[in-house]
GROMACS .gro file of C-alpha atoms in nm:
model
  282
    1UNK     CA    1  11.019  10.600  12.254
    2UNK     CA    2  11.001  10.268  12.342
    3UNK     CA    3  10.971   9.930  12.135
    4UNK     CA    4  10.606   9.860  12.283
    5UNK     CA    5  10.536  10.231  12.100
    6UNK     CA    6  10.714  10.118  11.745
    7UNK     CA    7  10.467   9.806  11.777
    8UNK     CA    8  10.158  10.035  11.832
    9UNK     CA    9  10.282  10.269  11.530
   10UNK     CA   10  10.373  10.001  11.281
   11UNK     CA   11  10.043   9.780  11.423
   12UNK     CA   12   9.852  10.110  11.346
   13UNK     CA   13  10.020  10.158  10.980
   14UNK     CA   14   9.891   9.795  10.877
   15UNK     CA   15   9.534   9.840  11.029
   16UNK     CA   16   9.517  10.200  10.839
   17UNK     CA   17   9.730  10.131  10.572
   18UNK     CA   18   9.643   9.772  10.395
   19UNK     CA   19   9.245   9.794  10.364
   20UNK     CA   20   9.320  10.151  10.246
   21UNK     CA   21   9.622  10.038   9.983
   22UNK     CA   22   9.438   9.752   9.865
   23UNK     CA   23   9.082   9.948   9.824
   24UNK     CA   24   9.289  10.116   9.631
   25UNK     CA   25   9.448   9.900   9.408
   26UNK     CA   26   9.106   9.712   9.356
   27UNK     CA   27   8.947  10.058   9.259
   28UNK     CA   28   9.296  10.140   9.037
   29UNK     CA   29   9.232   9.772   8.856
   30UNK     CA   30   8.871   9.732   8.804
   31UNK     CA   31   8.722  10.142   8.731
   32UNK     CA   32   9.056  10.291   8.622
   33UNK     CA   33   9.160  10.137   8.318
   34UNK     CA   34   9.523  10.091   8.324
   35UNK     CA   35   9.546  10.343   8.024
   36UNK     CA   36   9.718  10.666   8.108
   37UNK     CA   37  10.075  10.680   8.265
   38UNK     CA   38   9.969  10.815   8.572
   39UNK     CA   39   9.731  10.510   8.620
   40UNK     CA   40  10.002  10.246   8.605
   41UNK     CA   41  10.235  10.452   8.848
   42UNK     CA   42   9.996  10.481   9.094
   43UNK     CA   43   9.952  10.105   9.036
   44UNK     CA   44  10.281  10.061   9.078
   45UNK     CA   45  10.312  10.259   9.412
   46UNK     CA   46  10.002  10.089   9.569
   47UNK     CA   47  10.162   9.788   9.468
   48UNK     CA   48  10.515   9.868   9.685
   49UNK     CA   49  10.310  10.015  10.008
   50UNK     CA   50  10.147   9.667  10.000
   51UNK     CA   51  10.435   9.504   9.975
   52UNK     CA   52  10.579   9.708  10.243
   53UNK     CA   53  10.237   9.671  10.504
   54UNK     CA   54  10.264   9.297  10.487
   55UNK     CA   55  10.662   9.278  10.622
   56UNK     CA   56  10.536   9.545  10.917
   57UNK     CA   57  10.434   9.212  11.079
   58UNK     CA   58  10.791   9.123  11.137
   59UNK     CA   59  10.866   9.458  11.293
   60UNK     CA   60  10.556   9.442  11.483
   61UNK     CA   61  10.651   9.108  11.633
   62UNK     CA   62  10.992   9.207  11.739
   63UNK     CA   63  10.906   9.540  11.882
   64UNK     CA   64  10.642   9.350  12.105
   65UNK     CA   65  10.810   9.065  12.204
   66UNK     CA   66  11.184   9.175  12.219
   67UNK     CA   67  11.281   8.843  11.981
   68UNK     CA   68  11.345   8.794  11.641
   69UNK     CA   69  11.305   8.380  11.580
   70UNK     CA   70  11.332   8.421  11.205
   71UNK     CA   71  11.686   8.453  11.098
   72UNK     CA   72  11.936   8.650  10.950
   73UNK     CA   73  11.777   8.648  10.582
   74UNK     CA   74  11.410   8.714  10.681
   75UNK     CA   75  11.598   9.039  10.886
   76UNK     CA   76  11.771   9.146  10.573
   77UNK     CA   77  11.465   9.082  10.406
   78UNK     CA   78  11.202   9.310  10.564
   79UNK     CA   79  11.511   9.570  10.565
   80UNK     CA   80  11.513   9.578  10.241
   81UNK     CA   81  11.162   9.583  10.167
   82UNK     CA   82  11.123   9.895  10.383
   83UNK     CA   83  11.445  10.071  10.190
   84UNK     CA   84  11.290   9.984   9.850
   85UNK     CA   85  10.943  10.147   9.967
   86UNK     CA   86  11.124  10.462  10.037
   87UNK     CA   87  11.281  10.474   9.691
   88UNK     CA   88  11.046  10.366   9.508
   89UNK     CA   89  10.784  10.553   9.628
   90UNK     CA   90  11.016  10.854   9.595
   91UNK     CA   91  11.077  10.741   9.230
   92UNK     CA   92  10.658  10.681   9.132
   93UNK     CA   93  10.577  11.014   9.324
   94UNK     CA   94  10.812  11.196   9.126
   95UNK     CA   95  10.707  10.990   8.831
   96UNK     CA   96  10.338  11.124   8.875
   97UNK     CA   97  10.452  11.501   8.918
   98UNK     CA   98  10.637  11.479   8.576
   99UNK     CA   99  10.356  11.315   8.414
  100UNK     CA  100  10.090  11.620   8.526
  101UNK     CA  101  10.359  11.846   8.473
  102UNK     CA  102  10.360  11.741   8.073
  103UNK     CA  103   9.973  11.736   8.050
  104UNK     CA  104   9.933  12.095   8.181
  105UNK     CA  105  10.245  12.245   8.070
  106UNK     CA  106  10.281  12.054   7.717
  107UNK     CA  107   9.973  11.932   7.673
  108UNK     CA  108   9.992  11.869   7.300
  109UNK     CA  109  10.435  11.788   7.250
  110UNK     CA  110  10.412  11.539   7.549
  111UNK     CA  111  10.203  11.317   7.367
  112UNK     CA  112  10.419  11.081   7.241
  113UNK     CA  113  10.633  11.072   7.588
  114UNK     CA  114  10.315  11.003   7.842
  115UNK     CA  115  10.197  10.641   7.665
  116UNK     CA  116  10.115  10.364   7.919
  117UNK     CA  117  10.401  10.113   7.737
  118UNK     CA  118  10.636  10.362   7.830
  119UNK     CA  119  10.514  10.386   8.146
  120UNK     CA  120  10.543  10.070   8.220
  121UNK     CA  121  10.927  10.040   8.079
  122UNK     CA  122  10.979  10.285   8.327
  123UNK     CA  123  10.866  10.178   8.621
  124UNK     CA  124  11.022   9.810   8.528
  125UNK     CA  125  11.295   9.991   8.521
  126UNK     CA  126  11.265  10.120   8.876
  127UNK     CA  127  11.237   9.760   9.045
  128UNK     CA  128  11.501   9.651   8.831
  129UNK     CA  129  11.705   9.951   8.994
  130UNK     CA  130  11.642   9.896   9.296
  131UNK     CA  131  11.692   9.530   9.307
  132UNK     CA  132  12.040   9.590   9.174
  133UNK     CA  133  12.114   9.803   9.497
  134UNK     CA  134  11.986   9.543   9.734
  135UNK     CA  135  12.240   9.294   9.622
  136UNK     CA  136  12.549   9.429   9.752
  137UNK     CA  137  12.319   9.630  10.030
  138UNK     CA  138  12.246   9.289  10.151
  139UNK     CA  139  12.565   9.148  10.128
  140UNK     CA  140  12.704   9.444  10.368
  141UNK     CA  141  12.392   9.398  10.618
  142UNK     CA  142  12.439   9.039  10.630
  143UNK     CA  143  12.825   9.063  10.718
  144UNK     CA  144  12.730   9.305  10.976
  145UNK     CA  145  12.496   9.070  11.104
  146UNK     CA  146  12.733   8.790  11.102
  147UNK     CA  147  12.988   9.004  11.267
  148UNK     CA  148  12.850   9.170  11.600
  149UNK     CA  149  12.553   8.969  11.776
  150UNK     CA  150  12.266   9.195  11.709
  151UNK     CA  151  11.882   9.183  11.688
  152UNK     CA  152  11.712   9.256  11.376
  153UNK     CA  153  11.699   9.571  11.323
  154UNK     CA  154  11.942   9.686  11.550
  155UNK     CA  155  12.243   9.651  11.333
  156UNK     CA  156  12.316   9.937  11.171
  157UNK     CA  157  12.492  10.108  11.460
  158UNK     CA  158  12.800   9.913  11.479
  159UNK     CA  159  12.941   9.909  11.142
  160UNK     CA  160  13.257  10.100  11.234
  161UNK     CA  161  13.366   9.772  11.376
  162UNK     CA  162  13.359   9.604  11.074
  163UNK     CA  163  13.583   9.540  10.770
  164UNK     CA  164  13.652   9.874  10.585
  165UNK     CA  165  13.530   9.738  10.249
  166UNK     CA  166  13.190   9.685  10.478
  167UNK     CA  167  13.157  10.001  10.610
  168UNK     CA  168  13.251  10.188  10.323
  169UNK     CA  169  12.970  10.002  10.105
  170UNK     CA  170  12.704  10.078  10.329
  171UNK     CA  171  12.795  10.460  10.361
  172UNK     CA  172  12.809  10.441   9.976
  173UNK     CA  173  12.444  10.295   9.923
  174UNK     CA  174  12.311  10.510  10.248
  175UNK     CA  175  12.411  10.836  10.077
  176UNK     CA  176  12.302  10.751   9.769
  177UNK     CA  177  11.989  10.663   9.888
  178UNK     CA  178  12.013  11.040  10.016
  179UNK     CA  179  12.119  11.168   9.676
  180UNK     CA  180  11.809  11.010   9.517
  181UNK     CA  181  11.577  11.144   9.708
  182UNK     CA  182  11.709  11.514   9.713
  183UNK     CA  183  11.739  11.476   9.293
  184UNK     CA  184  11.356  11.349   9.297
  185UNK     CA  185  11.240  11.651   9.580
  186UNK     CA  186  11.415  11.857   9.312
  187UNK     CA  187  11.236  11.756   9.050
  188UNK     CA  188  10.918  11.769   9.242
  189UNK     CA  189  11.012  12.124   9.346
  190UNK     CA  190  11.048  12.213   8.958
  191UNK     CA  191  10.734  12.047   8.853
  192UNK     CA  192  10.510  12.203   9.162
  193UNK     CA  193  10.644  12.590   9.036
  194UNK     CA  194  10.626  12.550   8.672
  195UNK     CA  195  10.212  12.379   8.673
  196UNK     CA  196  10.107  12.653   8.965
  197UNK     CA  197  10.265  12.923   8.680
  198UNK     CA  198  10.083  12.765   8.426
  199UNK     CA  199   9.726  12.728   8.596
  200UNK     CA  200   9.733  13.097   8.752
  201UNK     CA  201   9.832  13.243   8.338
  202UNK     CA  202   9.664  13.003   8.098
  203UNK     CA  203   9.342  12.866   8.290
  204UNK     CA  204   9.068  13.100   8.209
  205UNK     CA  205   8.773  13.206   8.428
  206UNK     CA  206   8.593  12.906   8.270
  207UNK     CA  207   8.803  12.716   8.439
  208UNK     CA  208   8.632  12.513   8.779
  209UNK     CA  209   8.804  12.651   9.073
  210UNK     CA  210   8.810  12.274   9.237
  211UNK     CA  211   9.039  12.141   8.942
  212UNK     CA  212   9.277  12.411   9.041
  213UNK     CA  213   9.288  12.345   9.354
  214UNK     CA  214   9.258  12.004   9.360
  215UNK     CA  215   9.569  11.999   9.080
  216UNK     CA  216   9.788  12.197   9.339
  217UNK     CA  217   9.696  11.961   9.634
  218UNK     CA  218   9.847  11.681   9.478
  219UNK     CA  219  10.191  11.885   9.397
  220UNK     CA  220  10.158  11.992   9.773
  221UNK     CA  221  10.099  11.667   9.876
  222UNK     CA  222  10.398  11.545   9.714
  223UNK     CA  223  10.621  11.718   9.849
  224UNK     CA  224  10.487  11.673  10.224
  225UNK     CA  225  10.564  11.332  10.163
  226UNK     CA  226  10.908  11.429  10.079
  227UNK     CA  227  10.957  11.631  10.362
  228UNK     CA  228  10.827  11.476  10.637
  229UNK     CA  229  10.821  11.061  10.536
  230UNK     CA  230  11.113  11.012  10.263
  231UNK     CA  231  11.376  11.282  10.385
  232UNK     CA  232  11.445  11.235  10.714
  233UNK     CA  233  11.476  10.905  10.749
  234UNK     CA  234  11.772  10.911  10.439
  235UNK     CA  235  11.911  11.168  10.673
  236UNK     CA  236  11.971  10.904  10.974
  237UNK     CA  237  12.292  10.847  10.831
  238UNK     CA  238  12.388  11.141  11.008
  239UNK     CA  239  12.171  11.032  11.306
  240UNK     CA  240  12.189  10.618  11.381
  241UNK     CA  241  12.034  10.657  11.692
  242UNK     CA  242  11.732  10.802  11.569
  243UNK     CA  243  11.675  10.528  11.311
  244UNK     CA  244  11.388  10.341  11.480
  245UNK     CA  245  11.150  10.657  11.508
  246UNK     CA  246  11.255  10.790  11.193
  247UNK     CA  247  11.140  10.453  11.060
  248UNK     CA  248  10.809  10.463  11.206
  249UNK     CA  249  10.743  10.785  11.077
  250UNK     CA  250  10.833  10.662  10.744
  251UNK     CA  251  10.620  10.388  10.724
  252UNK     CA  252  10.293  10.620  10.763
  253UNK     CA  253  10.372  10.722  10.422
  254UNK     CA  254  10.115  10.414  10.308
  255UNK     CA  255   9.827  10.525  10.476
  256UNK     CA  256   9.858  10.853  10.277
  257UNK     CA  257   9.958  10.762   9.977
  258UNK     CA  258   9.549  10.654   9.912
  259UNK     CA  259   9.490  10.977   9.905
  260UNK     CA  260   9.694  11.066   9.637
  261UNK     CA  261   9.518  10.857   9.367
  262UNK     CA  262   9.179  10.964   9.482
  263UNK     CA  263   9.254  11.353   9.457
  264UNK     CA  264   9.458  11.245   9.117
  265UNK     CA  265   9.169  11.061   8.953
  266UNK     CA  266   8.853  11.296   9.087
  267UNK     CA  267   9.008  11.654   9.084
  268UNK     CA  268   9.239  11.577   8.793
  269UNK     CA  269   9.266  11.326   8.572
  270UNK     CA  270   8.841  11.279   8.480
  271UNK     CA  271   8.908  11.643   8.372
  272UNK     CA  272   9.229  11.615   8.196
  273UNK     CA  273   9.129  11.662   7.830
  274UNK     CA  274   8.939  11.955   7.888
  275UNK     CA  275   9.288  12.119   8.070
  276UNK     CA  276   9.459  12.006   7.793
  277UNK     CA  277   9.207  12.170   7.524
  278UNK     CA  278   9.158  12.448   7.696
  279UNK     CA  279   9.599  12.520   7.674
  280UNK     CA  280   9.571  12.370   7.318
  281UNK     CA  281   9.350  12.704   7.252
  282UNK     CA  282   9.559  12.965   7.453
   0.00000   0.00000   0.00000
């Protein structure tokens, strides 16, 4: 695939993806009080894939014009924006499978653990997390950057040529990176079995048919994104060379994501109390 194709598929993930995200975020804000758990996560996520959209330009730029006229810290930049969209976008995900999980599964002891000021402390904590990681991430980039003379972008190849101490940090933070993700599919995994068990035994026939469906669409969803956005690209540290379309694939992860919080807000959460009385009564 050539670069003239990665600036047609990240061109077409900012078109798609930033009138969708921030439709989104306006709808989250203004009809969606920020009052339930689930609410602020998804805020939260929209809030990343924006972030995200907005450095494509870079990537768009180079990819069409060969050139990258903005310096070493605008690469490691954009770099790290796209890393922290992958993890945290793993990490909300996840966030908003274990939040459904406790409303179906323990509807009533969950209470006190699904409040939206703990929600919030939570996903605080992500960024914080992940901001952590991007200061000796970026340190390693930038002395590989300094290093070889490479394009933005096209630096991750050549890191066996570096210091040790170099190398050996960025294998550290790629695998764990890897580890992450695997730990949150897990949990995803976990939450997807244990909420199908618990709709097919404890919702009775009164029950609307679309609510269960619509409440296993989002698990499914989940872990699609997973599988085919999230995963693979964490496993290019066993493939360098496929980085760039591995990336691109990636990315479409934001134009999806919309659909998320509309199947999470129409075919769930407007009907959550009446899931939750109707397990209060089984």
């Amino acid at each position: 695939m050539g670069n003239l194709a990665y600036a047609v598929i990240f061109g077409f993930v900012i078109a798609t993806g930033l009138p969708l995200n921030g439709a989104s975020l306006w709808i989250l804000l203004r009809h969606h009080t920020i009052n339930s758990p689930s609410a602020v996560f998804m805020v939260n996520l929209a809030i990343s894939d924006l972030v995200l959209i907005v450095s494509l330009t870079m990537r768009v730029y180079f990819y069409a014009t060969g050139t990258w006229p903005f310096g070493n810290m605008a690469c490691i930049w954009v770099t790290m924006l796209f890393r922290n969209n992958i993890r945290t976008s793993s990490i909300f995900i996840t966030f908003i499978s274990v939040d459904r999980l406790l409303a179906v599964v323990f509807p009533l002891r969950s209470r006190f653990l699904r409040t939206t000021s703990k929600a919030w402390k939570a996903a605080a904590l992500v960024w914080v997390m992940v901001v952590v990681v991007n200061i000796p991430e970026s340190v390693g980039f930038l002395r590989t950057l300094r290093k070889k003379e490479h394009a933005c972008f096209v630096f991750y190849n050549d890191t066996r040529q570096l210091e040790d101490d170099t190398e050996t940090l960025n294998v550290v933070i790629d695998y764990f990176q890897l580890v992450l993700l695997f730990t949150m599919l897990a949990v995803n995994i976990v939450s997807t079995v244990l909420v199908s068990w618990t709709i097919q035994r404890h919702l009775n026939e009164s029950a609307r048919v679309n609510n269960k469906v619509n409440v296993m669409l989002i698990f499914a969803m989940n872990l699609m994104m997973f599988t085919v956005f999230f995963l693979p690209v964490s496993l290019v540290v066993f493939f360098e060379d496929y980085r760039p379309i591995l990336s691109c694939i990636a990315s479409l992860n934001c134009c999806l994501d919309p659909l998320l919080y509309y199947f999470s807000f129409d075919g769930f959460w407007k009907r959550k109390e009446d899931v939750d009385t109707s397990l209060a009564r089984e």
